[in-house]
């Protein structure tokens, strides 16, 4: 793969965001357009750093680092649980969950009722107040590119499909249990877990990294120059 670094004018901002666990979608038009146009070059360059660049056909990019296993971190678990709660809540209201979570929005004024209705589930995520809900879940959704905060209106972005996929999987398990007419099969919401359960799950890269983003970019460029030599 011939990589022309001169063409990769968005390399620094793209890597900076992906390195933090951010999901780049069309809400970031310039980085997204360049990733789309130079996808193979970016994938090859990032592979030299030990990161896998994933392009979801629904319109977003994210990193899966090769050195990490499939263990779910707590942030990902919280966000998946919150998505499950939203799907249930919206369905109960007669609203289409997919329409809301795929480009739709949720108002900040809806959070108190949501927290009260699903208090037991939120306690699994160590969320007991609206401040904690906004700090531990809503803020992380916006920081990682799953949603945008527009003056207290949270608009959901295409990367939310990652969590919708988890919810769909849970719902399929529930439907299977119901079809078997078995009272012994549990129908739970997703639960927060502390260790890997052996299944493929969502991985979010935490912001704390031993190597800085600047050092990682420099290392990738040096590696590419060595390949060209």
Tab-separated table of C-alpha atoms in Angstrom:
chain	number	residue	atom	x	y	z
A	1	UNK	CA	0.000	0.000	0.000
A	2	UNK	CA	1.469	3.335	-1.119
A	3	UNK	CA	0.630	5.933	1.520
A	4	UNK	CA	0.975	9.601	0.603
A	5	UNK	CA	1.108	11.556	3.851
A	6	UNK	CA	0.714	14.824	1.941
A	7	UNK	CA	-2.803	13.785	0.982
A	8	UNK	CA	-3.708	12.995	4.595
A	9	UNK	CA	-4.249	16.601	5.627
A	10	UNK	CA	-6.686	15.595	8.378
A	11	UNK	CA	-4.378	12.970	9.899
A	12	UNK	CA	-3.748	14.760	13.208
A	13	UNK	CA	-7.393	15.623	14.059
A	14	UNK	CA	-8.633	12.242	12.829
A	15	UNK	CA	-6.142	10.316	14.916
A	16	UNK	CA	-6.656	12.567	17.939
A	17	UNK	CA	-10.389	11.862	18.005
A	18	UNK	CA	-10.227	8.158	17.200
A	19	UNK	CA	-7.425	7.696	19.744
A	20	UNK	CA	-9.737	9.015	22.492
A	21	UNK	CA	-12.463	6.554	21.527
A	22	UNK	CA	-14.492	9.091	19.541
A	23	UNK	CA	-16.702	7.788	16.720
A	24	UNK	CA	-16.315	9.932	13.603
A	25	UNK	CA	-19.478	10.371	11.561
A	26	UNK	CA	-20.883	12.941	9.140
A	27	UNK	CA	-21.318	15.327	12.072
A	28	UNK	CA	-17.570	15.985	11.519
A	29	UNK	CA	-17.747	16.651	7.760
A	30	UNK	CA	-14.080	17.286	6.884
A	31	UNK	CA	-12.481	14.358	8.781
A	32	UNK	CA	-15.295	12.054	7.720
A	33	UNK	CA	-14.949	12.989	4.043
A	34	UNK	CA	-11.200	12.396	4.077
A	35	UNK	CA	-11.548	9.061	5.868
A	36	UNK	CA	-14.062	8.010	3.247
A	37	UNK	CA	-11.870	9.110	0.321
A	38	UNK	CA	-8.600	7.683	1.692
A	39	UNK	CA	-9.982	4.819	3.712
A	40	UNK	CA	-7.440	2.209	2.611
A	41	UNK	CA	-4.483	4.502	3.244
A	42	UNK	CA	-5.697	5.448	6.704
A	43	UNK	CA	-6.415	1.830	7.559
A	44	UNK	CA	-2.905	0.768	6.536
A	45	UNK	CA	-1.248	3.614	8.428
A	46	UNK	CA	-3.214	3.028	11.610
A	47	UNK	CA	-2.510	-0.683	11.399
A	48	UNK	CA	1.170	0.192	11.816
A	49	UNK	CA	0.259	1.661	15.219
A	50	UNK	CA	-1.652	-1.428	16.311
A	51	UNK	CA	-5.120	0.034	15.725
A	52	UNK	CA	-7.856	-1.400	13.560
A	53	UNK	CA	-9.899	1.241	11.778
A	54	UNK	CA	-13.467	0.045	11.458
A	55	UNK	CA	-15.811	1.540	8.877
A	56	UNK	CA	-19.410	0.796	9.687
A	57	UNK	CA	-21.555	0.903	6.521
A	58	UNK	CA	-24.140	2.933	8.446
A	59	UNK	CA	-21.793	5.901	8.334
A	60	UNK	CA	-19.159	6.062	11.075
A	61	UNK	CA	-15.561	5.145	11.883
A	62	UNK	CA	-13.925	4.010	15.120
A	63	UNK	CA	-10.812	2.307	16.463
A	64	UNK	CA	-10.461	-1.195	17.803
A	65	UNK	CA	-6.888	-1.566	19.086
A	66	UNK	CA	-5.298	-4.916	18.275
A	67	UNK	CA	-3.720	-5.214	21.693
A	68	UNK	CA	-7.071	-5.210	23.499
A	69	UNK	CA	-9.281	-8.243	23.976
A	70	UNK	CA	-13.073	-8.310	23.902
A	71	UNK	CA	-13.533	-7.314	27.528
A	72	UNK	CA	-16.215	-4.708	27.962
A	73	UNK	CA	-15.257	-1.623	29.901
A	74	UNK	CA	-17.666	-0.015	32.299
A	75	UNK	CA	-18.394	2.994	30.115
A	76	UNK	CA	-19.547	0.779	27.251
A	77	UNK	CA	-21.730	-1.222	29.610
A	78	UNK	CA	-23.378	1.919	30.968
A	79	UNK	CA	-24.092	3.263	27.499
A	80	UNK	CA	-25.505	-0.065	26.336
A	81	UNK	CA	-27.754	-0.260	29.390
A	82	UNK	CA	-28.933	3.322	28.818
A	83	UNK	CA	-29.781	2.499	25.200
A	84	UNK	CA	-31.779	-0.525	26.336
A	85	UNK	CA	-33.693	1.683	28.785
A	86	UNK	CA	-34.393	4.262	26.073
A	87	UNK	CA	-35.692	1.619	23.673
A	88	UNK	CA	-38.087	0.284	26.319
A	89	UNK	CA	-39.161	3.783	27.383
A	90	UNK	CA	-39.818	5.035	23.858
A	91	UNK	CA	-41.733	1.888	22.913
A	92	UNK	CA	-43.919	2.280	26.019
A	93	UNK	CA	-44.703	5.837	24.904
A	94	UNK	CA	-45.690	4.664	21.437
A	95	UNK	CA	-42.658	6.342	19.881
A	96	UNK	CA	-40.470	4.551	17.359
A	97	UNK	CA	-37.143	3.870	19.156
A	98	UNK	CA	-35.226	3.588	15.894
A	99	UNK	CA	-36.552	6.914	14.641
A	100	UNK	CA	-35.403	8.602	17.867
A	101	UNK	CA	-32.034	6.874	18.221
A	102	UNK	CA	-31.162	7.158	14.526
A	103	UNK	CA	-30.950	10.908	14.075
A	104	UNK	CA	-33.790	11.847	16.432
A	105	UNK	CA	-33.525	13.627	19.771
A	106	UNK	CA	-34.352	13.454	23.461
A	107	UNK	CA	-34.960	16.485	25.653
A	108	UNK	CA	-33.143	17.078	28.932
A	109	UNK	CA	-36.541	17.604	30.538
A	110	UNK	CA	-37.335	13.923	29.870
A	111	UNK	CA	-34.476	12.659	32.034
A	112	UNK	CA	-36.144	12.939	35.494
A	113	UNK	CA	-39.101	10.738	34.501
A	114	UNK	CA	-36.750	8.298	32.797
A	115	UNK	CA	-34.564	8.062	35.887
A	116	UNK	CA	-37.544	7.549	38.172
A	117	UNK	CA	-39.141	4.889	35.969
A	118	UNK	CA	-35.973	2.791	35.630
A	119	UNK	CA	-34.303	3.567	38.947
A	120	UNK	CA	-33.452	-0.075	39.660
A	121	UNK	CA	-31.703	-0.486	36.316
A	122	UNK	CA	-29.828	2.802	36.650
A	123	UNK	CA	-28.544	1.674	40.032
A	124	UNK	CA	-26.699	-1.111	38.199
A	125	UNK	CA	-24.748	1.654	36.464
A	126	UNK	CA	-24.175	3.491	39.768
A	127	UNK	CA	-26.501	6.264	38.629
A	128	UNK	CA	-28.970	7.537	41.224
A	129	UNK	CA	-29.411	11.242	40.427
A	130	UNK	CA	-29.967	13.309	37.299
A	131	UNK	CA	-26.535	14.884	37.738
A	132	UNK	CA	-24.966	11.423	37.709
A	133	UNK	CA	-27.052	10.461	34.672
A	134	UNK	CA	-25.819	13.493	32.778
A	135	UNK	CA	-22.212	13.112	33.944
A	136	UNK	CA	-21.704	9.348	33.609
A	137	UNK	CA	-23.880	8.644	30.577
A	138	UNK	CA	-25.053	11.678	28.586
A	139	UNK	CA	-21.688	13.438	28.715
A	140	UNK	CA	-19.894	10.263	27.642
A	141	UNK	CA	-22.317	9.811	24.740
A	142	UNK	CA	-21.412	13.276	23.489
A	143	UNK	CA	-17.684	12.881	24.174
A	144	UNK	CA	-17.514	9.649	22.191
A	145	UNK	CA	-19.528	10.820	19.186
A	146	UNK	CA	-22.791	8.996	19.857
A	147	UNK	CA	-24.829	12.173	20.439
A	148	UNK	CA	-24.723	15.955	20.286
A	149	UNK	CA	-25.933	18.321	23.003
A	150	UNK	CA	-27.766	21.326	21.610
A	151	UNK	CA	-28.901	23.458	24.549
A	152	UNK	CA	-30.382	20.547	26.455
A	153	UNK	CA	-31.659	18.648	23.416
A	154	UNK	CA	-29.661	15.482	22.774
A	155	UNK	CA	-29.538	14.497	19.111
A	156	UNK	CA	-28.404	10.942	18.464
A	157	UNK	CA	-25.838	10.177	15.759
A	158	UNK	CA	-25.268	7.086	13.544
A	159	UNK	CA	-22.771	5.425	15.957
A	160	UNK	CA	-25.732	4.739	18.265
A	161	UNK	CA	-26.343	1.734	16.006
A	162	UNK	CA	-23.566	-0.049	17.887
A	163	UNK	CA	-25.704	-0.033	21.014
A	164	UNK	CA	-28.908	-0.641	19.098
A	165	UNK	CA	-27.286	-3.823	17.817
A	166	UNK	CA	-26.761	-4.925	21.419
A	167	UNK	CA	-30.406	-4.184	22.244
A	168	UNK	CA	-31.568	-6.117	19.192
A	169	UNK	CA	-29.517	-9.109	20.312
A	170	UNK	CA	-31.084	-8.967	23.784
A	171	UNK	CA	-34.565	-8.659	22.294
A	172	UNK	CA	-33.972	-11.694	20.088
A	173	UNK	CA	-32.994	-13.676	23.183
A	174	UNK	CA	-36.182	-12.547	24.896
A	175	UNK	CA	-38.313	-13.483	21.886
A	176	UNK	CA	-36.672	-16.903	21.751
A	177	UNK	CA	-37.363	-17.499	25.423
A	178	UNK	CA	-40.980	-16.421	25.015
A	179	UNK	CA	-41.460	-18.683	21.988
A	180	UNK	CA	-40.292	-21.652	24.032
A	181	UNK	CA	-42.907	-20.870	26.707
A	182	UNK	CA	-40.345	-21.443	29.413
A	183	UNK	CA	-40.736	-19.689	32.732
A	184	UNK	CA	-37.233	-20.870	33.631
A	185	UNK	CA	-35.486	-18.774	30.984
A	186	UNK	CA	-34.667	-15.272	32.272
A	187	UNK	CA	-35.606	-12.211	30.270
A	188	UNK	CA	-33.243	-9.630	31.750
A	189	UNK	CA	-32.119	-6.230	30.690
A	190	UNK	CA	-28.376	-6.051	30.042
A	191	UNK	CA	-26.457	-6.208	33.307
A	192	UNK	CA	-23.162	-4.552	34.087
A	193	UNK	CA	-20.406	-7.123	34.397
A	194	UNK	CA	-16.875	-6.911	35.689
A	195	UNK	CA	-15.127	-9.437	33.476
A	196	UNK	CA	-15.141	-10.848	29.958
A	197	UNK	CA	-17.995	-13.258	29.267
A	198	UNK	CA	-16.372	-14.629	26.115
A	199	UNK	CA	-18.793	-12.953	23.698
A	200	UNK	CA	-18.093	-10.231	21.197
A	201	UNK	CA	-18.927	-6.890	22.799
A	202	UNK	CA	-18.470	-3.183	22.314
A	203	UNK	CA	-15.037	-1.856	23.217
A	204	UNK	CA	-14.470	1.819	23.917
A	205	UNK	CA	-10.941	3.163	24.158
A	206	UNK	CA	-10.526	5.129	27.367
A	207	UNK	CA	-8.907	8.542	27.260
A	208	UNK	CA	-6.020	7.507	29.521
A	209	UNK	CA	-3.260	6.043	27.338
A	210	UNK	CA	0.401	5.405	28.122
A	211	UNK	CA	1.420	6.861	24.752
A	212	UNK	CA	0.346	10.357	23.760
A	213	UNK	CA	-1.487	10.909	20.496
A	214	UNK	CA	1.407	13.051	19.202
A	215	UNK	CA	3.937	10.297	19.921
A	216	UNK	CA	1.680	7.726	18.260
A	217	UNK	CA	1.337	9.825	15.109
A	218	UNK	CA	5.103	10.362	14.982
A	219	UNK	CA	5.683	6.625	15.423
A	220	UNK	CA	3.258	5.798	12.606
A	221	UNK	CA	4.896	8.250	10.224
A	222	UNK	CA	8.360	6.896	11.099
A	223	UNK	CA	7.147	3.339	10.515
A	224	UNK	CA	5.726	4.283	7.135
A	225	UNK	CA	8.977	5.973	6.078
A	226	UNK	CA	10.891	2.831	7.015
A	227	UNK	CA	8.597	0.804	4.764
A	228	UNK	CA	9.223	3.203	1.884
A	229	UNK	CA	13.012	3.078	2.353
